[in-house]
């Protein structure tokens, strides 16, 4: 496989790297907010993957208008899916932050090790 | 009364008695004990009422429902189970009389729980006796273990609870760890677990697997107390004496050897096992248990523990008799269950009577006690003679049959084991009898007389049964001959 | 009008739409009544469908009349009917009986929110079981998960907060893994409909992405299902959740994830990927065996009764996975039945514990000593369900363990090991359940613990006994669940080569 072919998968490489960065952050950080940031990065990588795969060479946004019926469109389905997934991701993040707030109220800290020590 | 109904009643009567005892226990003690006695009498009437049908060669059966396809909860009455059920239900009456005397005499606490669990244990025993397949047997076997735990731990102090945990631990671990896989293995290869005359495993399994499966069954049925899974029986001696008497001399331990005999006769098939060399180890295991348990009994100083080890040895007589795999020996196994039951329950009753009257539990406290408690010690003597196998007691009859079976099989090991253990039995029972009757009482002991009348009544009755079984054993043997009807001579 | 063909959509729409409406029911007790009505209605729908499926009817429903593979499809077969029964049954019982417990733990003004989230969680779980579409499964999974996070964190115990945070992180990672897997499969097949996927996946020439997809999906769902060693979120979440939520989640949450796992692996991959069955077995069987042994061992030495049972849940998930990893009809039947029976046993146990918790503030075993003396009925129900968990004959647990052992004996050279592990773990289960029995019945009460003034509140007691009786009833007469389970097993295997 030569360099060009590798570069042809550029988006997927980015997907893999962003995914790993996110996962690493979730695992390695002990600050709960940083963990949530990691989680968001991790999810964003998946959005990128879906958006990449729906791209059709030379395709345009899949909006049917008069006079454009024969145009090549990108696949609309993954875009719709990822809109849903983004909503899910945002809700998860919101809930996660809400829990962090409550943890701060209950424990006075958002560092994982200090929370473990408190109980 | 139809026979199906009788089977259902045999299981439901003790259950109903248990409920009745719970309710009556809130009103008055007398009512509670009346319920117990009435339940015991009804059960005996129901069970003994099935005898004529059995003598006529019938096999009443009842299927409650299918658990899984081909695996049912089913009951079937056959000679061996009939004998066991008749024995347990008959002795429950006598034991109830004794319990009332004993529990009141010792002012035990939680008597309602005691009588309730006792009735539950009897229900499980009836289920074991009449089980029509391995699964039903296993179900009732576990129920019996669980329902006897509160009885063993009755006293409730730390040491008792520890012993009760040993009791429960060994019985449940062996049954789940060994008995259950053996049952599933049997269902798996034979496609059924029904008890069918002639066995269901012939041709389905061969070679070393037969010996292995037999081992899973024998050690899985921990209640048969074949060494090394005998430890629970001495541990169970912390229970009140009526429990030791009915459950750990009759119901529970006999459930063990009964199950093994039944499995050998109806699951493996005697002829199939006899033709399979890998099953030969069982005689050795039983012989070892007999001799080893007798030797341990020699060294005991506590009367109930001595009786417990004597029970371990006597149980292996039954296992060995069944493992000799000859018709006369199978009959011997069946009637030894009866003979030993009468003898050992008498001995335990006597031990309990001594405890109630004098609070003595150790052997060295028994000098000259025969003069203070003549009835008790006379019964004890009869029971002990039956254990040794001296005529005219029931123990002689069963030993005769087992020996005859051993000769039939030309099994020298079995013959010598029986002779050797007879000597050992004499060696640990005769000194007690001598001490009790002919030695002088040690000074400074407590003043006491005979035990409460109900207690004495019960143990005299069982002593008479022990003697009576020597003379009137015809019907039992006739019944058990059906067991070996189609067997090769 | 005959509603029968519309049952699948009603099953999910009824709770989904009533969930926001519950928020409006401010006056005291009304939210509970509304939630109970919705849960009962859902249960009635599920029961109806299960009976119909047992009679041989298969439901497939195109939402809004848009035919699959373009529209949103719902389908109900024996397997999903079983899961729906578990989910709605657990939900209905827990909500109906749980009022006294919830009243103790949740402030009156927050109760409408709480019940609304609960019904939403139930809607999500039923949605997962109904969907015939891989992406909808993801959406419903997240709906149910988000709602469960809220529920677990809703109690008065502050330790629930870190626990739920961990659950949220791990749950989201699991769901995202699943999403990656689905994306890869979509890339190769161009469809999200499970049936369509199965049909098209055979034509894919480059199977590497599919293998990666299978890996992502299996691991993601294993995380959600708390398959050992991905179970670390579970013990604390169950231990510190409000008691009734523990009842609900322990009975059904992980099982739904296992359901999706089996469905994906058997329906979509099994038939089409060469040697997928071997990989599936080799991956899951050792994990299942390890999980059974390790979790049981931990449970034996656990001092908190809820955490003890949570660890036991991890072990039971091991049994379910073990049966599935045989890839035989007997094994899958045992697995499916064990899902049902474990829901009965664990649900009953946690109901009884919720009852105990009404009198005991601290649920460590040492503090519960002697509880049976003042609460004999509650303790007795707990013991019956505990015996079912061990698999004592005569209880439901025994039937599924029997089937599992029977299936294990077919496994050739591994049979002895498998049977050994199952039996050893049964003995371990016996040990930890017996510790509970001994504590409740035979130990003297701790000095500084106030003696309870009476039994558990009546609804809880009745529900616990209902579960106990069901454990015995389905132990003696298991025909109905067994029929569903063997139909489910046949269905799963029908899609393999």
PDB file of C-alpha atoms in Angstrom, chain B residues 169-374:
ATOM      1  CA  UNK B 169     -22.777 -28.071  54.293  1.00  0.00           C
ATOM      2  CA  UNK B 170     -21.814 -31.693  53.756  1.00  0.00           C
ATOM      3  CA  UNK B 171     -25.284 -32.838  52.788  1.00  0.00           C
ATOM      4  CA  UNK B 172     -25.975 -29.986  50.376  1.00  0.00           C
ATOM      5  CA  UNK B 173     -22.492 -29.935  48.863  1.00  0.00           C
ATOM      6  CA  UNK B 174     -22.459 -33.644  48.149  1.00  0.00           C
ATOM      7  CA  UNK B 175     -25.966 -33.615  46.776  1.00  0.00           C
ATOM      8  CA  UNK B 176     -25.449 -30.627  44.488  1.00  0.00           C
ATOM      9  CA  UNK B 177     -21.837 -31.387  43.635  1.00  0.00           C
ATOM     10  CA  UNK B 178     -22.120 -35.128  43.020  1.00  0.00           C
ATOM     11  CA  UNK B 179     -25.675 -36.431  43.188  1.00  0.00           C
ATOM     12  CA  UNK B 180     -27.104 -33.852  40.788  1.00  0.00           C
ATOM     13  CA  UNK B 181     -24.505 -34.368  38.043  1.00  0.00           C
ATOM     14  CA  UNK B 182     -24.994 -38.108  38.396  1.00  0.00           C
ATOM     15  CA  UNK B 183     -28.725 -37.645  37.888  1.00  0.00           C
ATOM     16  CA  UNK B 184     -28.256 -35.371  34.902  1.00  0.00           C
ATOM     17  CA  UNK B 185     -25.716 -37.766  33.442  1.00  0.00           C
ATOM     18  CA  UNK B 186     -28.235 -40.586  33.832  1.00  0.00           C
ATOM     19  CA  UNK B 187     -31.006 -38.625  32.154  1.00  0.00           C
ATOM     20  CA  UNK B 188     -28.582 -37.610  29.454  1.00  0.00           C
ATOM     21  CA  UNK B 189     -27.457 -41.101  28.477  1.00  0.00           C
ATOM     22  CA  UNK B 190     -30.598 -43.081  29.284  1.00  0.00           C
ATOM     23  CA  UNK B 191     -33.131 -40.453  28.243  1.00  0.00           C
ATOM     24  CA  UNK B 192     -35.097 -41.161  31.396  1.00  0.00           C
ATOM     25  CA  UNK B 193     -34.640 -41.313  35.132  1.00  0.00           C
ATOM     26  CA  UNK B 194     -37.616 -43.504  35.956  1.00  0.00           C
ATOM     27  CA  UNK B 195     -37.143 -46.370  38.370  1.00  0.00           C
ATOM     28  CA  UNK B 196     -37.766 -49.426  36.247  1.00  0.00           C
ATOM     29  CA  UNK B 197     -37.252 -53.005  37.393  1.00  0.00           C
ATOM     30  CA  UNK B 198     -34.063 -54.287  35.806  1.00  0.00           C
ATOM     31  CA  UNK B 199     -32.497 -50.852  35.461  1.00  0.00           C
ATOM     32  CA  UNK B 200     -32.332 -48.272  32.714  1.00  0.00           C
ATOM     33  CA  UNK B 201     -28.606 -47.968  32.146  1.00  0.00           C
ATOM     34  CA  UNK B 202     -27.745 -51.371  30.717  1.00  0.00           C
ATOM     35  CA  UNK B 203     -26.211 -50.864  27.288  1.00  0.00           C
ATOM     36  CA  UNK B 204     -26.244 -47.074  27.631  1.00  0.00           C
ATOM     37  CA  UNK B 205     -22.972 -46.721  29.445  1.00  0.00           C
ATOM     38  CA  UNK B 206     -19.999 -49.009  29.792  1.00  0.00           C
ATOM     39  CA  UNK B 207     -16.525 -49.511  31.185  1.00  0.00           C
ATOM     40  CA  UNK B 208     -14.976 -47.202  33.759  1.00  0.00           C
ATOM     41  CA  UNK B 209     -17.863 -44.725  33.360  1.00  0.00           C
ATOM     42  CA  UNK B 210     -20.120 -47.136  35.235  1.00  0.00           C
ATOM     43  CA  UNK B 211     -17.822 -47.128  38.249  1.00  0.00           C
ATOM     44  CA  UNK B 212     -17.548 -43.333  38.088  1.00  0.00           C
ATOM     45  CA  UNK B 213     -21.293 -42.829  37.866  1.00  0.00           C
ATOM     46  CA  UNK B 214     -21.804 -45.244  40.740  1.00  0.00           C
ATOM     47  CA  UNK B 215     -19.266 -43.286  42.774  1.00  0.00           C
ATOM     48  CA  UNK B 216     -21.079 -40.009  42.042  1.00  0.00           C
ATOM     49  CA  UNK B 217     -24.296 -41.578  43.256  1.00  0.00           C
ATOM     50  CA  UNK B 218     -22.862 -43.266  46.351  1.00  0.00           C
ATOM     51  CA  UNK B 219     -20.928 -40.256  47.607  1.00  0.00           C
ATOM     52  CA  UNK B 220     -23.535 -37.835  46.309  1.00  0.00           C
ATOM     53  CA  UNK B 221     -26.120 -39.440  48.531  1.00  0.00           C
ATOM     54  CA  UNK B 222     -24.304 -38.129  51.579  1.00  0.00           C
ATOM     55  CA  UNK B 223     -27.107 -39.298  53.820  1.00  0.00           C
ATOM     56  CA  UNK B 224     -25.853 -42.883  53.396  1.00  0.00           C
ATOM     57  CA  UNK B 225     -22.704 -41.786  55.256  1.00  0.00           C
ATOM     58  CA  UNK B 226     -20.237 -43.916  53.323  1.00  0.00           C
ATOM     59  CA  UNK B 227     -16.785 -42.705  54.383  1.00  0.00           C
ATOM     60  CA  UNK B 228     -15.464 -40.062  53.787  1.00  0.00           C
ATOM     61  CA  UNK B 229     -18.816 -38.237  53.671  1.00  0.00           C
ATOM     62  CA  UNK B 230     -19.954 -39.463  57.074  1.00  0.00           C
ATOM     63  CA  UNK B 231     -18.861 -36.441  59.120  1.00  0.00           C
ATOM     64  CA  UNK B 232     -22.317 -34.880  59.164  1.00  0.00           C
ATOM     65  CA  UNK B 233     -23.813 -37.710  61.200  1.00  0.00           C
ATOM     66  CA  UNK B 234     -21.749 -37.260  64.391  1.00  0.00           C
ATOM     67  CA  UNK B 235     -22.178 -33.492  63.897  1.00  0.00           C
ATOM     68  CA  UNK B 236     -25.941 -33.942  63.868  1.00  0.00           C
ATOM     69  CA  UNK B 237     -25.828 -35.416  67.361  1.00  0.00           C
ATOM     70  CA  UNK B 238     -26.120 -31.914  68.815  1.00  0.00           C
ATOM     71  CA  UNK B 239     -29.827 -32.182  68.027  1.00  0.00           C
ATOM     72  CA  UNK B 240     -32.374 -33.119  70.694  1.00  0.00           C
ATOM     73  CA  UNK B 241     -32.564 -36.892  71.117  1.00  0.00           C
ATOM     74  CA  UNK B 242     -35.954 -37.472  69.425  1.00  0.00           C
ATOM     75  CA  UNK B 243     -34.410 -35.971  66.291  1.00  0.00           C
ATOM     76  CA  UNK B 244     -31.399 -38.245  66.533  1.00  0.00           C
ATOM     77  CA  UNK B 245     -33.733 -41.159  67.159  1.00  0.00           C
ATOM     78  CA  UNK B 246     -36.231 -40.835  64.344  1.00  0.00           C
ATOM     79  CA  UNK B 247     -34.282 -38.814  61.817  1.00  0.00           C
ATOM     80  CA  UNK B 248     -30.701 -39.859  62.317  1.00  0.00           C
ATOM     81  CA  UNK B 249     -31.410 -43.484  63.045  1.00  0.00           C
ATOM     82  CA  UNK B 250     -34.383 -43.943  60.740  1.00  0.00           C
ATOM     83  CA  UNK B 251     -35.686 -41.338  58.330  1.00  0.00           C
ATOM     84  CA  UNK B 252     -32.667 -39.364  57.121  1.00  0.00           C
ATOM     85  CA  UNK B 253     -30.009 -42.060  57.145  1.00  0.00           C
ATOM     86  CA  UNK B 254     -32.368 -44.687  55.824  1.00  0.00           C
ATOM     87  CA  UNK B 255     -33.331 -42.259  53.083  1.00  0.00           C
ATOM     88  CA  UNK B 256     -29.648 -42.368  52.126  1.00  0.00           C
ATOM     89  CA  UNK B 257     -29.165 -46.126  52.018  1.00  0.00           C
ATOM     90  CA  UNK B 258     -32.653 -46.543  50.604  1.00  0.00           C
ATOM     91  CA  UNK B 259     -31.746 -44.222  47.727  1.00  0.00           C
ATOM     92  CA  UNK B 260     -28.541 -46.110  47.034  1.00  0.00           C
ATOM     93  CA  UNK B 261     -30.293 -49.483  47.102  1.00  0.00           C
ATOM     94  CA  UNK B 262     -33.025 -48.147  44.883  1.00  0.00           C
ATOM     95  CA  UNK B 263     -30.522 -46.701  42.427  1.00  0.00           C
ATOM     96  CA  UNK B 264     -28.580 -49.958  42.308  1.00  0.00           C
ATOM     97  CA  UNK B 265     -31.704 -52.041  41.785  1.00  0.00           C
ATOM     98  CA  UNK B 266     -33.808 -49.790  39.574  1.00  0.00           C
ATOM     99  CA  UNK B 267     -31.360 -47.515  37.767  1.00  0.00           C
ATOM    100  CA  UNK B 268     -28.254 -49.603  37.203  1.00  0.00           C
ATOM    101  CA  UNK B 269     -29.922 -52.989  37.476  1.00  0.00           C
ATOM    102  CA  UNK B 270     -28.289 -55.614  39.657  1.00  0.00           C
ATOM    103  CA  UNK B 271     -27.341 -57.943  36.834  1.00  0.00           C
ATOM    104  CA  UNK B 272     -25.816 -55.137  34.789  1.00  0.00           C
ATOM    105  CA  UNK B 273     -23.681 -53.967  37.692  1.00  0.00           C
ATOM    106  CA  UNK B 274     -22.641 -57.524  38.551  1.00  0.00           C
ATOM    107  CA  UNK B 275     -21.395 -57.964  34.997  1.00  0.00           C
ATOM    108  CA  UNK B 276     -19.433 -54.692  35.091  1.00  0.00           C
ATOM    109  CA  UNK B 277     -16.103 -55.019  36.890  1.00  0.00           C
ATOM    110  CA  UNK B 278     -15.640 -51.287  37.434  1.00  0.00           C
ATOM    111  CA  UNK B 279     -18.457 -51.266  39.979  1.00  0.00           C
ATOM    112  CA  UNK B 280     -16.604 -53.665  42.286  1.00  0.00           C
ATOM    113  CA  UNK B 281     -15.061 -50.917  44.402  1.00  0.00           C
ATOM    114  CA  UNK B 282     -18.277 -50.260  46.270  1.00  0.00           C
ATOM    115  CA  UNK B 283     -17.974 -53.405  48.404  1.00  0.00           C
ATOM    116  CA  UNK B 284     -14.489 -52.308  49.450  1.00  0.00           C
ATOM    117  CA  UNK B 285     -15.653 -48.793  50.299  1.00  0.00           C
ATOM    118  CA  UNK B 286     -18.526 -50.132  52.359  1.00  0.00           C
ATOM    119  CA  UNK B 287     -16.351 -52.718  54.085  1.00  0.00           C
ATOM    120  CA  UNK B 288     -13.804 -50.045  54.942  1.00  0.00           C
ATOM    121  CA  UNK B 289     -16.524 -47.818  56.361  1.00  0.00           C
ATOM    122  CA  UNK B 290     -17.909 -50.641  58.486  1.00  0.00           C
ATOM    123  CA  UNK B 291     -14.568 -51.517  60.044  1.00  0.00           C
ATOM    124  CA  UNK B 292     -13.291 -47.951  60.368  1.00  0.00           C
ATOM    125  CA  UNK B 293     -16.507 -46.626  61.898  1.00  0.00           C
ATOM    126  CA  UNK B 294     -16.603 -49.513  64.350  1.00  0.00           C
ATOM    127  CA  UNK B 295     -13.029 -48.809  65.401  1.00  0.00           C
ATOM    128  CA  UNK B 296     -13.859 -45.129  65.912  1.00  0.00           C
ATOM    129  CA  UNK B 297     -16.940 -46.109  67.907  1.00  0.00           C
ATOM    130  CA  UNK B 298     -14.710 -48.145  70.223  1.00  0.00           C
ATOM    131  CA  UNK B 299     -12.884 -44.993  71.226  1.00  0.00           C
ATOM    132  CA  UNK B 300     -15.905 -42.798  71.898  1.00  0.00           C
ATOM    133  CA  UNK B 301     -16.709 -41.689  75.407  1.00  0.00           C
ATOM    134  CA  UNK B 302     -19.967 -39.877  74.627  1.00  0.00           C
ATOM    135  CA  UNK B 303     -22.948 -42.201  74.326  1.00  0.00           C
ATOM    136  CA  UNK B 304     -24.679 -40.402  71.450  1.00  0.00           C
ATOM    137  CA  UNK B 305     -21.477 -40.085  69.428  1.00  0.00           C
ATOM    138  CA  UNK B 306     -20.834 -43.784  69.929  1.00  0.00           C
ATOM    139  CA  UNK B 307     -24.315 -44.511  68.625  1.00  0.00           C
ATOM    140  CA  UNK B 308     -23.701 -42.191  65.684  1.00  0.00           C
ATOM    141  CA  UNK B 309     -20.555 -44.046  64.614  1.00  0.00           C
ATOM    142  CA  UNK B 310     -22.335 -47.334  65.148  1.00  0.00           C
ATOM    143  CA  UNK B 311     -24.999 -45.986  62.763  1.00  0.00           C
ATOM    144  CA  UNK B 312     -22.353 -45.111  60.176  1.00  0.00           C
ATOM    145  CA  UNK B 313     -21.134 -48.709  60.311  1.00  0.00           C
ATOM    146  CA  UNK B 314     -24.612 -50.188  60.185  1.00  0.00           C
ATOM    147  CA  UNK B 315     -25.562 -48.036  57.192  1.00  0.00           C
ATOM    148  CA  UNK B 316     -22.658 -49.412  55.273  1.00  0.00           C
ATOM    149  CA  UNK B 317     -23.979 -52.897  56.004  1.00  0.00           C
ATOM    150  CA  UNK B 318     -26.942 -51.952  53.877  1.00  0.00           C
ATOM    151  CA  UNK B 319     -24.746 -50.422  51.189  1.00  0.00           C
ATOM    152  CA  UNK B 320     -22.467 -53.452  51.198  1.00  0.00           C
ATOM    153  CA  UNK B 321     -25.421 -55.819  51.067  1.00  0.00           C
ATOM    154  CA  UNK B 322     -26.795 -53.930  48.091  1.00  0.00           C
ATOM    155  CA  UNK B 323     -23.344 -53.904  46.473  1.00  0.00           C
ATOM    156  CA  UNK B 324     -22.949 -57.657  46.797  1.00  0.00           C
ATOM    157  CA  UNK B 325     -25.490 -57.759  43.968  1.00  0.00           C
ATOM    158  CA  UNK B 326     -27.185 -61.048  44.761  1.00  0.00           C
ATOM    159  CA  UNK B 327     -30.911 -61.555  45.460  1.00  0.00           C
ATOM    160  CA  UNK B 328     -30.541 -62.732  49.043  1.00  0.00           C
ATOM    161  CA  UNK B 329     -28.248 -59.834  49.811  1.00  0.00           C
ATOM    162  CA  UNK B 330     -30.721 -57.313  48.328  1.00  0.00           C
ATOM    163  CA  UNK B 331     -33.402 -58.758  50.594  1.00  0.00           C
ATOM    164  CA  UNK B 332     -30.888 -58.554  53.430  1.00  0.00           C
ATOM    165  CA  UNK B 333     -30.299 -54.861  52.613  1.00  0.00           C
ATOM    166  CA  UNK B 334     -34.022 -54.168  52.793  1.00  0.00           C
ATOM    167  CA  UNK B 335     -34.666 -55.972  56.052  1.00  0.00           C
ATOM    168  CA  UNK B 336     -31.519 -54.625  57.639  1.00  0.00           C
ATOM    169  CA  UNK B 337     -33.029 -51.171  57.173  1.00  0.00           C
ATOM    170  CA  UNK B 338     -35.957 -52.351  59.304  1.00  0.00           C
ATOM    171  CA  UNK B 339     -33.993 -54.314  61.874  1.00  0.00           C
ATOM    172  CA  UNK B 340     -31.452 -51.538  62.376  1.00  0.00           C
ATOM    173  CA  UNK B 341     -34.212 -48.948  62.580  1.00  0.00           C
ATOM    174  CA  UNK B 342     -35.939 -50.761  65.450  1.00  0.00           C
ATOM    175  CA  UNK B 343     -32.696 -51.430  67.283  1.00  0.00           C
ATOM    176  CA  UNK B 344     -31.100 -48.015  66.848  1.00  0.00           C
ATOM    177  CA  UNK B 345     -34.206 -46.022  67.674  1.00  0.00           C
ATOM    178  CA  UNK B 346     -34.409 -48.023  70.911  1.00  0.00           C
ATOM    179  CA  UNK B 347     -30.811 -47.196  71.706  1.00  0.00           C
ATOM    180  CA  UNK B 348     -31.311 -43.477  71.029  1.00  0.00           C
ATOM    181  CA  UNK B 349     -34.521 -43.456  73.039  1.00  0.00           C
ATOM    182  CA  UNK B 350     -32.572 -44.991  75.903  1.00  0.00           C
ATOM    183  CA  UNK B 351     -29.797 -42.413  75.561  1.00  0.00           C
ATOM    184  CA  UNK B 352     -32.409 -39.660  75.639  1.00  0.00           C
ATOM    185  CA  UNK B 353     -34.130 -41.232  78.609  1.00  0.00           C
ATOM    186  CA  UNK B 354     -30.867 -41.278  80.548  1.00  0.00           C
ATOM    187  CA  UNK B 355     -30.289 -37.620  79.658  1.00  0.00           C
ATOM    188  CA  UNK B 356     -33.814 -36.646  80.700  1.00  0.00           C
ATOM    189  CA  UNK B 357     -33.744 -38.527  83.990  1.00  0.00           C
ATOM    190  CA  UNK B 358     -30.122 -38.029  85.046  1.00  0.00           C
ATOM    191  CA  UNK B 359     -28.572 -35.531  82.601  1.00  0.00           C
ATOM    192  CA  UNK B 360     -25.840 -38.032  81.864  1.00  0.00           C
ATOM    193  CA  UNK B 361     -24.260 -38.164  78.433  1.00  0.00           C
ATOM    194  CA  UNK B 362     -20.867 -39.803  78.964  1.00  0.00           C
ATOM    195  CA  UNK B 363     -20.134 -43.508  79.139  1.00  0.00           C
ATOM    196  CA  UNK B 364     -18.208 -43.303  82.414  1.00  0.00           C
ATOM    197  CA  UNK B 365     -21.302 -41.929  84.149  1.00  0.00           C
ATOM    198  CA  UNK B 366     -23.282 -45.070  83.476  1.00  0.00           C
ATOM    199  CA  UNK B 367     -21.937 -47.346  86.210  1.00  0.00           C
ATOM    200  CA  UNK B 368     -24.789 -49.204  87.857  1.00  0.00           C
ATOM    201  CA  UNK B 369     -27.451 -47.179  86.113  1.00  0.00           C
ATOM    202  CA  UNK B 370     -29.391 -50.355  85.309  1.00  0.00           C
ATOM    203  CA  UNK B 371     -30.597 -50.562  88.865  1.00  0.00           C
ATOM    204  CA  UNK B 372     -31.982 -47.026  88.819  1.00  0.00           C
ATOM    205  CA  UNK B 373     -33.500 -47.240  85.330  1.00  0.00           C
ATOM    206  CA  UNK B 374     -34.287 -50.942  84.781  1.00  0.00           C
TER     207      UNK B 374
END
